[in-house]
Amino acid sequence: QVQLVESGGGLVQAGGSLRLSCSISGRTFGSSIMGWFRQAPGKEREFVAAITWSGGRTYYADSVKGRFTISSDNAKNTVYLQMNGLKPEDTAVYYCAADVQYYGSTVSYRGQYDYWGQGTQVTVSS
């Protein structure tokens, strides 16, 4: 069993920055991939970024590429999402997710992720 707890959300003005954290407890595996997703009101949950637990390979949605950075501290069992240049359209609940048996295929498919956190609200004002 894996538990994920997000933190770091809040209210920020457009152009500002936030850093989200995802604290991981329970078992983790070298073959895991950790992802960040977001869901705005009335919209589908969408992929934001992902990082492989072993090797730190990163992936990003086109909408956040160049503005967001995903990273991990394996010793602290924590994944981060640094968000810079925030826009009002980034407003959403952000979720951390874990795929504990990642074999190098898709990274953005919600159904591949086995565990999810409860989410943290990010609101960007114009």
PDB file of C-alpha atoms in Angstrom:
ATOM      1  CA  GLN A   1       0.000   0.000   0.000  1.00  0.00           C
ATOM      2  CA  VAL A   2       1.199   3.503  -0.857  1.00  0.00           C
ATOM      3  CA  GLN A   3      -0.116   6.730   0.640  1.00  0.00           C
ATOM      4  CA  LEU A   4       0.334  10.105  -1.037  1.00  0.00           C
ATOM      5  CA  VAL A   5      -0.186  13.476   0.633  1.00  0.00           C
ATOM      6  CA  GLU A   6       0.024  16.722  -1.321  1.00  0.00           C
ATOM      7  CA  SER A   7       0.780  20.134   0.135  1.00  0.00           C
ATOM      8  CA  GLY A   8       1.821  23.585  -0.994  1.00  0.00           C
ATOM      9  CA  GLY A   9      -1.259  24.789  -2.801  1.00  0.00           C
ATOM     10  CA  GLY A  10      -2.714  28.244  -2.329  1.00  0.00           C
ATOM     11  CA  LEU A  11      -3.726  31.525  -3.902  1.00  0.00           C
ATOM     12  CA  VAL A  12      -1.224  33.364  -6.071  1.00  0.00           C
ATOM     13  CA  GLN A  13      -1.327  36.195  -8.575  1.00  0.00           C
ATOM     14  CA  ALA A  14      -0.711  35.590 -12.250  1.00  0.00           C
ATOM     15  CA  GLY A  15       3.010  35.390 -12.944  1.00  0.00           C
ATOM     16  CA  GLY A  16       3.740  34.095  -9.468  1.00  0.00           C
ATOM     17  CA  SER A  17       5.167  30.787  -8.295  1.00  0.00           C
ATOM     18  CA  LEU A  18       4.226  27.884  -6.054  1.00  0.00           C
ATOM     19  CA  ARG A  19       5.938  24.632  -5.139  1.00  0.00           C
ATOM     20  CA  LEU A  20       3.794  21.595  -4.530  1.00  0.00           C
ATOM     21  CA  SER A  21       5.064  18.644  -2.520  1.00  0.00           C
ATOM     22  CA  CYS A  22       3.906  15.030  -2.525  1.00  0.00           C
ATOM     23  CA  SER A  23       4.957  13.020   0.496  1.00  0.00           C
ATOM     24  CA  ILE A  24       5.029   9.276  -0.132  1.00  0.00           C
ATOM     25  CA  SER A  25       4.640   6.614   2.544  1.00  0.00           C
ATOM     26  CA  GLY A  26       4.389   2.864   2.278  1.00  0.00           C
ATOM     27  CA  ARG A  27       6.242   0.834  -0.283  1.00  0.00           C
ATOM     28  CA  THR A  28       7.897   2.402  -3.280  1.00  0.00           C
ATOM     29  CA  PHE A  29       9.508   0.518  -6.120  1.00  0.00           C
ATOM     30  CA  GLY A  30      12.393   1.186  -8.434  1.00  0.00           C
ATOM     31  CA  SER A  31      10.054   0.673 -11.353  1.00  0.00           C
ATOM     32  CA  SER A  32       7.637   3.384 -10.220  1.00  0.00           C
ATOM     33  CA  ILE A  33       6.704   6.560 -11.992  1.00  0.00           C
ATOM     34  CA  MET A  34       5.223   9.507 -10.123  1.00  0.00           C
ATOM     35  CA  GLY A  35       2.817  11.879 -11.780  1.00  0.00           C
ATOM     36  CA  TRP A  36       1.052  15.181 -11.203  1.00  0.00           C
ATOM     37  CA  PHE A  37      -2.424  15.693 -12.603  1.00  0.00           C
ATOM     38  CA  ARG A  38      -4.880  18.567 -12.253  1.00  0.00           C
ATOM     39  CA  GLN A  39      -8.609  19.007 -12.489  1.00  0.00           C
ATOM     40  CA  ALA A  40     -10.359  22.317 -13.020  1.00  0.00           C
ATOM     41  CA  PRO A  41     -14.084  22.744 -12.278  1.00  0.00           C
ATOM     42  CA  GLY A  42     -16.194  21.099 -14.965  1.00  0.00           C
ATOM     43  CA  LYS A  43     -13.190  19.610 -16.727  1.00  0.00           C
ATOM     44  CA  GLU A  44     -11.518  16.226 -16.986  1.00  0.00           C
ATOM     45  CA  ARG A  45      -8.516  15.434 -14.846  1.00  0.00           C
ATOM     46  CA  GLU A  46      -5.472  16.046 -17.030  1.00  0.00           C
ATOM     47  CA  PHE A  47      -1.826  15.082 -17.003  1.00  0.00           C
ATOM     48  CA  VAL A  48       0.684  17.731 -15.944  1.00  0.00           C
ATOM     49  CA  ALA A  49       4.065  16.068 -15.400  1.00  0.00           C
ATOM     50  CA  ALA A  50       5.738  12.803 -14.427  1.00  0.00           C
ATOM     51  CA  ILE A  51       9.105  11.547 -13.214  1.00  0.00           C
ATOM     52  CA  THR A  52      10.541   8.054 -13.039  1.00  0.00           C
ATOM     53  CA  TRP A  53      11.533   7.075  -9.515  1.00  0.00           C
ATOM     54  CA  SER A  54      14.725   5.440 -10.738  1.00  0.00           C
ATOM     55  CA  GLY A  55      16.683   7.645 -13.109  1.00  0.00           C
ATOM     56  CA  GLY A  56      14.608  10.792 -12.770  1.00  0.00           C
ATOM     57  CA  ARG A  57      13.420  10.937 -16.367  1.00  0.00           C
ATOM     58  CA  THR A  58      10.822  13.704 -16.710  1.00  0.00           C
ATOM     59  CA  TYR A  59       7.781  14.266 -18.906  1.00  0.00           C
ATOM     60  CA  TYR A  60       5.532  17.326 -19.272  1.00  0.00           C
ATOM     61  CA  ALA A  61       2.259  18.349 -20.818  1.00  0.00           C
ATOM     62  CA  ASP A  62       2.747  20.920 -23.565  1.00  0.00           C
ATOM     63  CA  SER A  63       0.703  23.452 -21.605  1.00  0.00           C
ATOM     64  CA  VAL A  64       3.226  23.586 -18.748  1.00  0.00           C
ATOM     65  CA  LYS A  65       6.494  22.860 -20.540  1.00  0.00           C
ATOM     66  CA  GLY A  66       9.066  25.545 -19.743  1.00  0.00           C
ATOM     67  CA  ARG A  67       7.092  26.825 -16.727  1.00  0.00           C
ATOM     68  CA  PHE A  68       6.757  23.789 -14.435  1.00  0.00           C
ATOM     69  CA  THR A  69       9.517  21.512 -13.169  1.00  0.00           C
ATOM     70  CA  ILE A  70       8.991  18.106 -11.574  1.00  0.00           C
ATOM     71  CA  SER A  71      11.686  16.690  -9.316  1.00  0.00           C
ATOM     72  CA  SER A  72      12.110  14.080  -6.626  1.00  0.00           C
ATOM     73  CA  ASP A  73      14.106  13.537  -3.463  1.00  0.00           C
ATOM     74  CA  ASN A  74      14.230   9.779  -3.125  1.00  0.00           C
ATOM     75  CA  ALA A  75      15.847   9.944   0.324  1.00  0.00           C
ATOM     76  CA  LYS A  76      12.892  11.990   1.571  1.00  0.00           C
ATOM     77  CA  ASN A  77      10.315  10.014  -0.423  1.00  0.00           C
ATOM     78  CA  THR A  78       8.987  13.282  -1.811  1.00  0.00           C
ATOM     79  CA  VAL A  79       8.102  14.533  -5.276  1.00  0.00           C
ATOM     80  CA  TYR A  80       7.894  18.236  -6.055  1.00  0.00           C
ATOM     81  CA  LEU A  81       6.229  20.359  -8.688  1.00  0.00           C
ATOM     82  CA  GLN A  82       7.767  23.811  -9.038  1.00  0.00           C
ATOM     83  CA  MET A  83       5.316  26.057 -10.849  1.00  0.00           C
ATOM     84  CA  ASN A  84       6.550  29.360 -12.249  1.00  0.00           C
ATOM     85  CA  GLY A  85       4.836  31.877 -14.481  1.00  0.00           C
ATOM     86  CA  LEU A  86       1.431  30.792 -13.247  1.00  0.00           C
ATOM     87  CA  LYS A  87      -1.623  31.703 -15.315  1.00  0.00           C
ATOM     88  CA  PRO A  88      -5.305  31.849 -14.354  1.00  0.00           C
ATOM     89  CA  GLU A  89      -5.865  28.759 -16.516  1.00  0.00           C
ATOM     90  CA  ASP A  90      -3.568  26.809 -14.175  1.00  0.00           C
ATOM     91  CA  THR A  91      -6.244  27.083 -11.486  1.00  0.00           C
ATOM     92  CA  ALA A  92      -7.232  23.556 -10.479  1.00  0.00           C
ATOM     93  CA  VAL A  93      -6.963  20.893  -7.832  1.00  0.00           C
ATOM     94  CA  TYR A  94      -3.569  19.236  -8.254  1.00  0.00           C
ATOM     95  CA  TYR A  95      -3.176  15.539  -7.552  1.00  0.00           C
ATOM     96  CA  CYS A  96      -0.108  13.401  -7.030  1.00  0.00           C
ATOM     97  CA  ALA A  97      -0.255   9.839  -8.363  1.00  0.00           C
ATOM     98  CA  ALA A  98       1.902   6.712  -8.370  1.00  0.00           C
ATOM     99  CA  ASP A  99       2.228   3.946 -10.945  1.00  0.00           C
ATOM    100  CA  VAL A 100       4.214   1.287  -9.052  1.00  0.00           C
ATOM    101  CA  GLN A 101       4.762  -1.027 -12.033  1.00  0.00           C
ATOM    102  CA  TYR A 102       5.879   1.292 -14.783  1.00  0.00           C
ATOM    103  CA  TYR A 103       7.373  -0.465 -17.778  1.00  0.00           C
ATOM    104  CA  GLY A 104       8.212   2.499 -19.950  1.00  0.00           C
ATOM    105  CA  SER A 105       4.999   2.879 -21.898  1.00  0.00           C
ATOM    106  CA  THR A 106       2.534   5.707 -21.379  1.00  0.00           C
ATOM    107  CA  VAL A 107       2.976   8.369 -18.712  1.00  0.00           C
ATOM    108  CA  SER A 108      -0.165  10.513 -19.082  1.00  0.00           C
ATOM    109  CA  TYR A 109      -2.940   7.910 -18.865  1.00  0.00           C
ATOM    110  CA  ARG A 110      -4.911   8.308 -15.646  1.00  0.00           C
ATOM    111  CA  GLY A 111      -5.823   4.626 -15.535  1.00  0.00           C
ATOM    112  CA  GLN A 112      -2.209   3.479 -15.285  1.00  0.00           C
ATOM    113  CA  TYR A 113      -1.749   5.141 -11.887  1.00  0.00           C
ATOM    114  CA  ASP A 114      -2.528   2.914  -8.922  1.00  0.00           C
ATOM    115  CA  TYR A 115      -2.503   5.411  -6.049  1.00  0.00           C
ATOM    116  CA  TRP A 116      -3.718   9.002  -5.717  1.00  0.00           C
ATOM    117  CA  GLY A 117      -3.455  11.727  -3.139  1.00  0.00           C
ATOM    118  CA  GLN A 118      -6.380  13.812  -1.912  1.00  0.00           C
ATOM    119  CA  GLY A 119      -5.380  16.872  -3.939  1.00  0.00           C
ATOM    120  CA  THR A 120      -4.343  20.429  -3.168  1.00  0.00           C
ATOM    121  CA  GLN A 121      -6.063  23.557  -4.516  1.00  0.00           C
ATOM    122  CA  VAL A 122      -4.108  26.026  -6.639  1.00  0.00           C
ATOM    123  CA  THR A 123      -5.850  29.287  -7.493  1.00  0.00           C
ATOM    124  CA  VAL A 124      -4.256  31.869  -9.777  1.00  0.00           C
ATOM    125  CA  SER A 125      -5.844  35.306  -9.839  1.00  0.00           C
ATOM    126  CA  SER A 126      -5.599  37.627 -12.821  1.00  0.00           C
TER     127      SER A 126
END
